CSV table of C-alpha atoms and ligand atoms in Angstrom, one decimal:
chain,number,residue,atom,x,y,z
A,1,MET,CA,70.4,94.3,102.2
A,2,ILE,CA,72.5,96.0,99.8
A,3,CYS,CA,73.6,100.0,101.2
A,4,LEU,CA,74.4,102.0,98.3
A,5,GLY,CA,76.4,105.3,100.2
A,6,ILE,CA,77.4,108.3,98.2
A,7,GLU,CA,80.8,110.8,99.1
A,8,SER,CA,80.7,114.4,98.1
A,9,THR,CA,82.7,116.2,100.9
A,10,ALA,CA,85.3,117.7,98.8
A,11,HIS,CA,87.3,116.2,96.3
A,12,THR,CA,86.3,113.0,95.6
A,13,PHE,CA,83.0,111.7,94.6
A,14,GLY,CA,81.7,107.9,95.9
A,15,ILE,CA,79.8,105.8,95.6
A,16,GLY,CA,80.5,102.4,98.1
A,17,ILE,CA,78.0,99.7,98.7
A,18,VAL,CA,78.3,97.4,101.3
A,19,ASP,CA,75.8,94.5,102.3
A,20,ASP,CA,74.5,94.6,106.0
A,21,LYS,CA,77.4,91.3,107.0
A,22,GLY,CA,79.8,94.2,106.3
A,23,LYS,CA,81.3,93.0,102.7
A,24,ILE,CA,82.4,96.4,100.7
A,25,LEU,CA,81.1,94.8,97.3
A,26,ALA,CA,82.7,98.2,96.0
A,27,ASN,CA,84.6,100.9,96.4
A,28,VAL,CA,84.4,103.5,93.4
A,29,LYS,CA,85.3,107.2,93.4
A,30,ASP,CA,86.4,110.0,90.6
A,31,VAL,CA,88.9,112.5,92.3
A,32,PHE,CA,88.8,116.1,91.5
A,33,THR,CA,92.2,117.1,90.4
A,34,THR,CA,94.8,120.9,89.6
A,35,GLU,CA,97.7,121.2,88.0
A,36,LYS,CA,98.1,124.4,90.1
A,37,GLY,CA,96.3,125.5,93.1
A,38,GLY,CA,93.7,124.7,95.7
A,39,MET,CA,89.7,123.5,95.1
A,40,ILE,CA,87.3,125.7,93.7
A,41,PRO,CA,84.1,125.2,95.6
A,42,VAL,CA,82.4,124.8,92.6
A,43,GLU,CA,84.8,123.5,90.0
A,44,VAL,CA,84.2,120.8,92.8
A,45,ALA,CA,81.2,120.4,92.0
A,46,LYS,CA,81.2,120.4,88.7
A,47,HIS,CA,83.2,117.4,89.2
A,48,HIS,CA,81.3,115.8,91.0
A,49,ARG,CA,77.8,116.8,88.6
A,50,ASN,CA,80.2,115.9,85.4
A,51,CYS,CA,80.9,111.8,86.6
A,52,TYR,CA,78.2,110.8,89.0
A,53,LYS,CA,76.5,108.8,86.6
A,54,ASP,CA,79.8,107.2,85.1
A,55,VAL,CA,81.3,106.3,89.2
A,56,ILE,CA,77.4,104.8,89.6
A,57,GLN,CA,77.6,102.4,86.9
A,58,LYS,CA,81.3,101.4,87.9
A,59,ALA,CA,80.4,101.0,91.4
A,60,LEU,CA,77.4,98.9,90.1
A,61,ASP,CA,79.4,96.5,87.6
A,62,VAL,CA,82.1,96.3,90.3
A,63,ALA,CA,79.5,95.4,92.7
A,64,GLY,CA,78.3,92.5,90.2
A,65,ILE,CA,74.6,93.9,90.7
A,66,LYS,CA,71.5,96.2,89.2
A,67,LEU,CA,70.6,99.5,90.5
A,68,GLU,CA,66.8,97.5,92.0
A,69,ASP,CA,69.1,95.4,94.1
A,70,VAL,CA,70.3,98.6,96.0
A,71,GLY,CA,68.1,98.4,99.9
A,72,LEU,CA,68.9,101.6,100.8
A,73,ILE,CA,71.1,105.3,100.2
A,74,ALA,CA,73.4,107.3,102.4
A,75,PHE,CA,74.6,110.2,101.3
A,76,SER,CA,77.7,112.0,103.3
A,77,GLN,CA,75.9,114.9,105.3
A,78,GLY,CA,78.1,117.0,106.4
A,79,PRO,CA,81.4,117.8,107.7
A,80,GLY,CA,82.1,119.5,103.8
A,81,LEU,CA,82.0,122.0,101.0
A,82,ALA,CA,78.7,122.8,100.3
A,83,PRO,CA,78.9,123.0,97.3
A,84,ALA,CA,80.7,119.8,96.8
A,85,LEU,CA,77.8,118.3,99.6
A,86,LEU,CA,74.9,119.1,97.3
A,87,VAL,CA,75.9,117.3,94.6
A,88,GLY,CA,76.1,114.3,96.8
A,89,LEU,CA,72.0,115.4,98.2
A,90,ASP,CA,71.0,115.1,94.6
A,91,VAL,CA,72.3,111.8,93.2
A,92,ALA,CA,71.1,110.5,96.7
A,93,LYS,CA,67.9,112.1,96.2
A,94,GLU,CA,67.8,111.4,92.6
A,95,LEU,CA,68.2,107.3,92.7
A,96,VAL,CA,65.1,107.2,96.1
A,97,LYS,CA,62.5,108.2,93.3
A,98,LYS,CA,64.3,106.3,91.2
A,99,LEU,CA,64.0,103.4,93.6
A,100,ASN,CA,61.3,104.2,96.6
A,101,VAL,CA,63.6,103.2,99.6
A,102,PRO,CA,65.0,104.6,102.4
A,103,VAL,CA,67.3,107.0,102.4
A,104,ILE,CA,69.9,108.4,105.3
A,105,GLY,CA,72.9,110.9,105.6
A,106,VAL,CA,75.7,109.8,107.4
A,107,ASN,CA,78.9,112.5,109.7
A,108,HIS,CA,81.9,111.9,107.3
A,109,CYS,CA,84.1,112.1,110.0
A,110,ILE,CA,82.1,109.4,112.1
A,111,ALA,CA,81.6,107.7,108.6
A,112,HIS,CA,86.0,106.8,109.4
A,113,LEU,CA,86.2,105.9,112.7
A,114,GLU,CA,82.9,103.1,111.8
A,115,ILE,CA,85.0,101.6,108.4
A,116,GLY,CA,88.6,101.1,110.6
A,117,ASN,CA,86.8,99.6,112.8
A,118,LEU,CA,84.6,97.1,110.3
A,119,VAL,CA,88.0,96.3,108.8
A,120,THR,CA,90.9,96.6,111.6
A,121,GLY,CA,88.2,94.5,114.5
A,122,ALA,CA,89.0,97.6,116.9
A,123,LYS,CA,86.1,98.3,119.4
A,124,ASP,CA,86.5,101.3,120.9
A,125,PRO,CA,89.5,103.6,119.6
A,126,VAL,CA,90.8,107.2,119.7
A,127,LEU,CA,90.4,107.5,116.0
A,128,LEU,CA,92.9,110.2,114.6
A,129,TYR,CA,91.5,112.0,111.2
A,130,ALA,CA,94.4,113.5,109.6
A,131,SER,CA,92.9,114.0,106.6
A,132,GLY,CA,93.6,117.2,103.3
A,133,ALA,CA,91.1,119.8,105.2
A,134,ASN,CA,90.3,117.9,109.0
A,135,THR,CA,92.7,117.0,111.5
A,136,GLN,CA,90.9,115.8,114.6
A,137,ILE,CA,91.2,113.5,117.4
A,138,ILE,CA,87.8,111.6,118.3
A,139,ALA,CA,86.4,109.5,120.4
A,140,TYR,CA,83.9,108.2,121.8
A,141,GLU,CA,83.5,109.1,125.8
A,142,GLY,CA,79.2,110.0,127.5
A,143,SER,CA,77.6,108.9,124.3
A,144,LYS,CA,78.6,110.7,121.3
A,145,TYR,CA,81.5,110.8,119.4
A,146,ARG,CA,83.6,114.2,120.6
A,147,ILE,CA,86.9,115.5,119.8
A,148,PHE,CA,88.9,115.5,122.2
A,149,GLY,CA,92.3,117.5,120.3
A,150,GLU,CA,91.8,119.6,116.6
A,151,THR,CA,93.7,121.7,114.4
A,152,LEU,CA,93.6,125.5,115.2
A,153,ASP,CA,94.2,126.2,111.7
A,154,MET,CA,94.5,124.4,108.0
A,155,GLY,CA,94.3,120.2,108.1
A,156,VAL,CA,97.6,118.9,107.9
A,157,GLY,CA,96.9,117.7,104.5
A,158,ASN,CA,96.2,120.9,103.0
A,159,PHE,CA,99.8,122.2,105.6
A,160,ILE,CA,101.4,119.2,103.9
A,161,ASP,CA,100.1,120.2,100.2
A,162,SER,CA,100.7,123.9,100.7
A,163,PHE,CA,103.7,123.2,101.5
A,164,ALA,CA,104.6,121.1,98.2
A,165,ARG,CA,103.4,123.6,96.2
A,166,GLU,CA,106.0,126.4,97.7
A,167,MET,CA,108.5,123.8,97.0
A,168,GLY,CA,107.0,123.6,93.6
A,169,ILE,CA,107.2,119.9,93.5
A,170,GLY,CA,103.0,119.1,93.0
A,171,PHE,CA,99.7,118.1,93.9
A,172,PRO,CA,98.7,116.1,96.4
A,173,GLY,CA,102.4,116.8,98.3
A,174,GLY,CA,102.2,113.9,100.5
A,175,PRO,CA,103.7,110.7,99.2
A,176,LYS,CA,106.1,113.2,97.5
A,177,ILE,CA,106.9,114.2,100.1
A,178,GLU,CA,107.8,111.0,101.9
A,179,LYS,CA,110.1,110.6,98.9
A,180,LEU,CA,112.1,113.1,99.8
A,181,ALA,CA,112.1,112.2,103.6
A,182,LEU,CA,113.5,109.7,103.4
A,183,LYS,CA,116.9,110.5,101.6
A,184,GLY,CA,117.0,113.0,104.2
A,185,LYS,CA,119.4,112.5,106.5
A,186,ASN,CA,119.7,115.8,108.8
A,187,PHE,CA,117.6,116.7,111.6
A,188,ILE,CA,116.2,120.6,111.1
A,189,GLU,CA,114.9,122.2,114.4
A,190,LEU,CA,110.9,123.4,113.9
A,191,PRO,CA,108.6,125.6,115.3
A,192,TYR,CA,106.6,122.0,117.4
A,193,VAL,CA,103.0,124.2,118.4
A,194,VAL,CA,100.4,121.7,120.4
A,195,LYS,CA,98.8,123.4,122.7
A,196,GLY,CA,96.5,121.7,124.9
A,197,MET,CA,94.7,119.2,123.0
A,198,ASP,CA,95.0,121.4,120.2
A,199,VAL,CA,97.7,121.8,117.3
A,200,SER,CA,98.4,124.9,114.6
A,201,PHE,CA,100.4,124.8,111.7
A,202,SER,CA,100.2,128.0,110.1
A,203,GLY,CA,103.2,129.4,111.6
A,204,LEU,CA,104.6,125.9,110.9
A,205,LEU,CA,104.0,126.6,107.6
A,206,THR,CA,105.5,130.4,107.3
A,207,ASN,CA,109.0,129.4,108.5
A,208,LEU,CA,109.2,126.4,107.2
A,209,LYS,CA,108.3,129.0,103.8
A,210,GLN,CA,111.5,130.9,104.4
A,211,LYS,CA,113.8,128.3,105.1
A,212,PHE,CA,112.9,127.3,101.8
A,213,HIS,CA,113.7,130.0,100.2
A,214,SER,CA,117.1,130.8,102.4
A,215,GLY,CA,118.2,128.2,100.1
A,216,LYS,CA,120.7,127.2,102.8
A,217,PHE,CA,118.8,123.6,103.2
A,218,SER,CA,118.1,120.9,101.0
A,219,LYS,CA,113.8,119.7,100.2
A,220,GLU,CA,114.8,116.4,101.9
A,221,ASP,CA,116.1,117.8,104.7
A,222,LEU,CA,113.1,119.8,105.4
A,223,CYS,CA,111.2,117.1,103.9
A,224,TYR,CA,112.5,114.2,107.0
A,225,SER,CA,112.2,117.4,110.1
A,226,MET,CA,108.3,118.7,108.6
A,227,GLN,CA,107.5,114.5,109.1
A,228,GLU,CA,109.3,114.5,112.6
A,229,THR,CA,108.0,117.0,113.8
A,230,VAL,CA,103.9,117.5,112.7
A,231,PHE,CA,103.2,113.2,113.1
A,232,ALA,CA,105.4,113.6,116.4
A,233,MET,CA,102.9,116.8,117.4
A,234,LEU,CA,99.6,114.3,116.0
A,235,LEU,CA,101.2,111.6,117.8
A,236,GLU,CA,101.9,113.2,121.0
A,237,VAL,CA,97.3,114.6,121.7
A,238,SER,CA,96.6,110.9,120.6
A,239,GLU,CA,98.6,109.8,123.4
A,240,ARG,CA,96.8,112.0,126.2
A,241,ALA,CA,93.6,111.0,124.6
A,242,MET,CA,93.9,107.6,124.8
A,243,ALA,CA,95.4,108.6,128.6
A,244,HIS,CA,92.2,111.1,129.4
A,245,CYS,CA,89.8,108.3,127.5
A,246,ASN,CA,91.8,105.3,129.2
A,247,LYS,CA,91.7,103.5,126.4
A,248,ASN,CA,94.3,101.2,124.8
A,249,GLU,CA,92.8,101.4,120.8
A,250,LEU,CA,94.2,104.1,118.1
A,251,LEU,CA,92.6,103.7,114.4
A,252,LEU,CA,94.3,105.7,112.4
A,253,GLY,CA,92.4,107.5,109.4
A,254,GLY,CA,92.8,110.1,107.1
A,255,GLY,CA,95.0,110.3,103.7
A,256,VAL,CA,97.5,111.3,105.8
A,257,CYS,CA,98.0,108.3,107.5
A,258,CYS,CA,99.1,106.3,104.6
A,259,ASN,CA,101.6,108.0,105.8
A,260,LYS,CA,103.6,105.2,106.0
A,261,ARG,CA,106.6,107.1,109.4
A,262,LEU,CA,103.0,108.2,110.6
A,263,GLN,CA,102.4,104.7,110.7
A,264,GLU,CA,105.3,103.4,111.9
A,265,MET,CA,105.4,105.9,114.7
A,266,ALA,CA,101.8,105.7,115.3
A,267,LYS,CA,102.6,101.7,115.9
A,268,LYS,CA,106.0,102.3,117.9
A,269,MET,CA,103.9,105.1,120.5
A,270,CYS,CA,101.1,101.8,121.2
A,271,GLN,CA,103.9,99.5,121.8
A,272,GLU,CA,105.2,101.7,124.3
A,273,ARG,CA,102.3,101.9,126.1
A,274,GLY,CA,100.8,98.9,125.3
A,275,SER,CA,97.7,99.6,123.2
A,276,LYS,CA,96.3,98.2,119.8
A,277,CYS,CA,97.5,100.2,116.5
A,278,PHE,CA,94.9,99.5,113.5
A,279,ILE,CA,95.4,100.9,110.3
A,280,PRO,CA,93.2,100.4,107.2
A,281,GLU,CA,94.4,99.9,103.8
A,282,ASN,CA,95.2,103.4,102.2
A,283,SER,CA,91.8,102.8,100.0
A,284,LEU,CA,89.6,102.9,103.2
A,285,LEU,CA,92.0,105.3,104.5
A,286,VAL,CA,91.3,108.6,102.4
A,287,ASP,CA,87.8,109.7,101.1
A,288,ASN,CA,84.7,106.8,100.9
A,289,ALA,CA,82.2,105.8,99.7
A,290,ALA,CA,82.3,102.5,101.0
A,291,MET,CA,83.1,103.9,104.4
A,292,ILE,CA,80.1,105.8,104.3
A,293,ALA,CA,77.1,103.0,102.8
A,294,TRP,CA,78.8,101.6,106.2
A,295,LEU,CA,77.6,104.0,107.9
A,296,GLY,CA,74.4,104.2,106.6
A,297,ILE,CA,72.9,100.5,107.0
A,298,THR,CA,75.4,100.5,110.7
A,299,GLU,CA,72.6,103.7,112.1
A,300,HIS,CA,70.2,102.4,110.2
A,301,LYS,CA,69.3,98.8,111.5
A,302,ALA,CA,70.1,101.1,114.7
A,303,GLY,CA,66.3,103.1,114.2
A,304,VAL,CA,68.2,106.6,112.9
A,305,LYS,CA,65.7,108.9,111.3
A,306,THR,CA,67.8,112.1,109.7
A,307,GLU,CA,66.8,115.1,107.8
A,308,LEU,CA,67.1,115.3,103.6
A,309,ASP,CA,69.9,118.5,104.0
A,310,ILE,CA,73.7,119.3,103.9
A,311,LYS,CA,75.5,120.3,107.2
A,312,PRO,CA,78.8,121.7,106.1
A,313,TYR,CA,79.6,122.5,110.0
A,314,GLN,CA,78.3,119.7,111.5
A,315,ARG,CA,80.1,118.1,114.7
A,316,THR,CA,80.7,114.7,115.6
A,317,ASP,CA,79.4,115.3,119.0
A,318,GLN,CA,75.5,117.2,117.0
A,319,VAL,CA,75.1,113.1,116.1
A,320,GLU,CA,72.3,111.1,118.4
A,321,VAL,CA,74.3,107.8,118.3
A,322,LYS,CA,71.9,105.2,119.6
A,323,TRP,CA,74.2,102.5,117.6
A,324,ARG,CA,76.1,101.6,119.7
B,1,AMP,P1,92.2,113.0,102.5
B,1,AMP,O1,91.5,114.0,102.5
B,1,AMP,O2,91.3,112.3,103.4
B,1,AMP,O3,91.3,112.2,100.5
B,1,AMP,O4,93.4,112.8,101.8
B,1,AMP,C1,94.1,113.4,100.9
B,1,AMP,C2,95.2,114.0,102.0
B,1,AMP,O5,95.8,113.2,102.4
B,1,AMP,C3,96.3,115.1,101.2
B,1,AMP,O6,96.5,115.9,101.2
B,1,AMP,C4,97.3,115.0,101.0
B,1,AMP,O7,98.6,114.9,100.8
B,1,AMP,C5,97.5,113.3,101.5
B,1,AMP,N1,98.0,112.2,102.3
B,1,AMP,C6,98.2,111.5,101.0
B,1,AMP,N2,99.2,110.0,100.9
B,1,AMP,C7,99.8,111.0,102.0
B,1,AMP,C8,101.1,110.5,102.3
B,1,AMP,N3,101.8,109.1,101.9
B,1,AMP,N4,101.5,111.2,103.5
B,1,AMP,C9,101.3,112.5,104.0
B,1,AMP,N5,100.1,113.3,102.7
B,1,AMP,C10,100.0,112.1,102.3
B,2,MG,MG1,87.8,112.4,105.0
């Protein structure tokens, strides 16, 4: 069976096509971007409505199949921006009407974890999910995917992008900051904010903005110090979750995990505790629809049925896990 997955929780509108053996036939996307400012939900939705037909056609072309070959539709049910999620739901409804096939709504965060398992061979990992809007430590315990730690305010990617915007280096800031950080020489002490299993970035952002505008520090040193501090915070809570759950696998997910320094630190932490570190390729770390299609197939095989609606505030532990 071939599943067509639809991703539309935030900036990315994606179509993924995956077969029931886990072969990724296509993973195509179109990303909403802005020159200035952040994401305005209705603008994002407009972007998705304008591009969805092209993205579907491109995905079918890449996969080398016809729409009629699709036997299952999966879509991101949440969490995410409601106007953007609604576009995905509408596209799912339109395709189901055309094809008369089953449809399933899946959780975006769990999709990051399951695609990671598929492509890396991880079996029972702790997921460090570090993306634009989300920062969570997720693991399977007590028959659910549970959140062991998370950000108390903004997602780490949004934090990084806000700091980049403040320095006037454009959006998305992550890759640009990574480059500048390579040239940093002096470590500047910054607030290190871990509260139990949670992390927080807003105070750190204010502190960085002040330091930047004081003119006393170079962009390179600030970027370098920011990365060292923030990635250490993320890995501290990840490691504690691994110890608490007695798990010896760490899986990375989310766009921020494309960062090579974060990957290096994650590998080192795992090596030191005799654990394994699994890192999917970049196209499967960022928001993508192959992961939605794969989780759709996985849940469908297990007999999961879902409502045809969106769940903008869905938490991972609200999802009944029948496939494990
Ligand atoms: P996502 O929401 O998972 O698609 O990820 C998008 C976020 O990842 C944005 O906030 C980017 O700035 C961030 N990002 C992408 N590449 C990198 C990188 N190399 N280092 C740090 N952050 C990154
Ligand atoms: Mg994501």
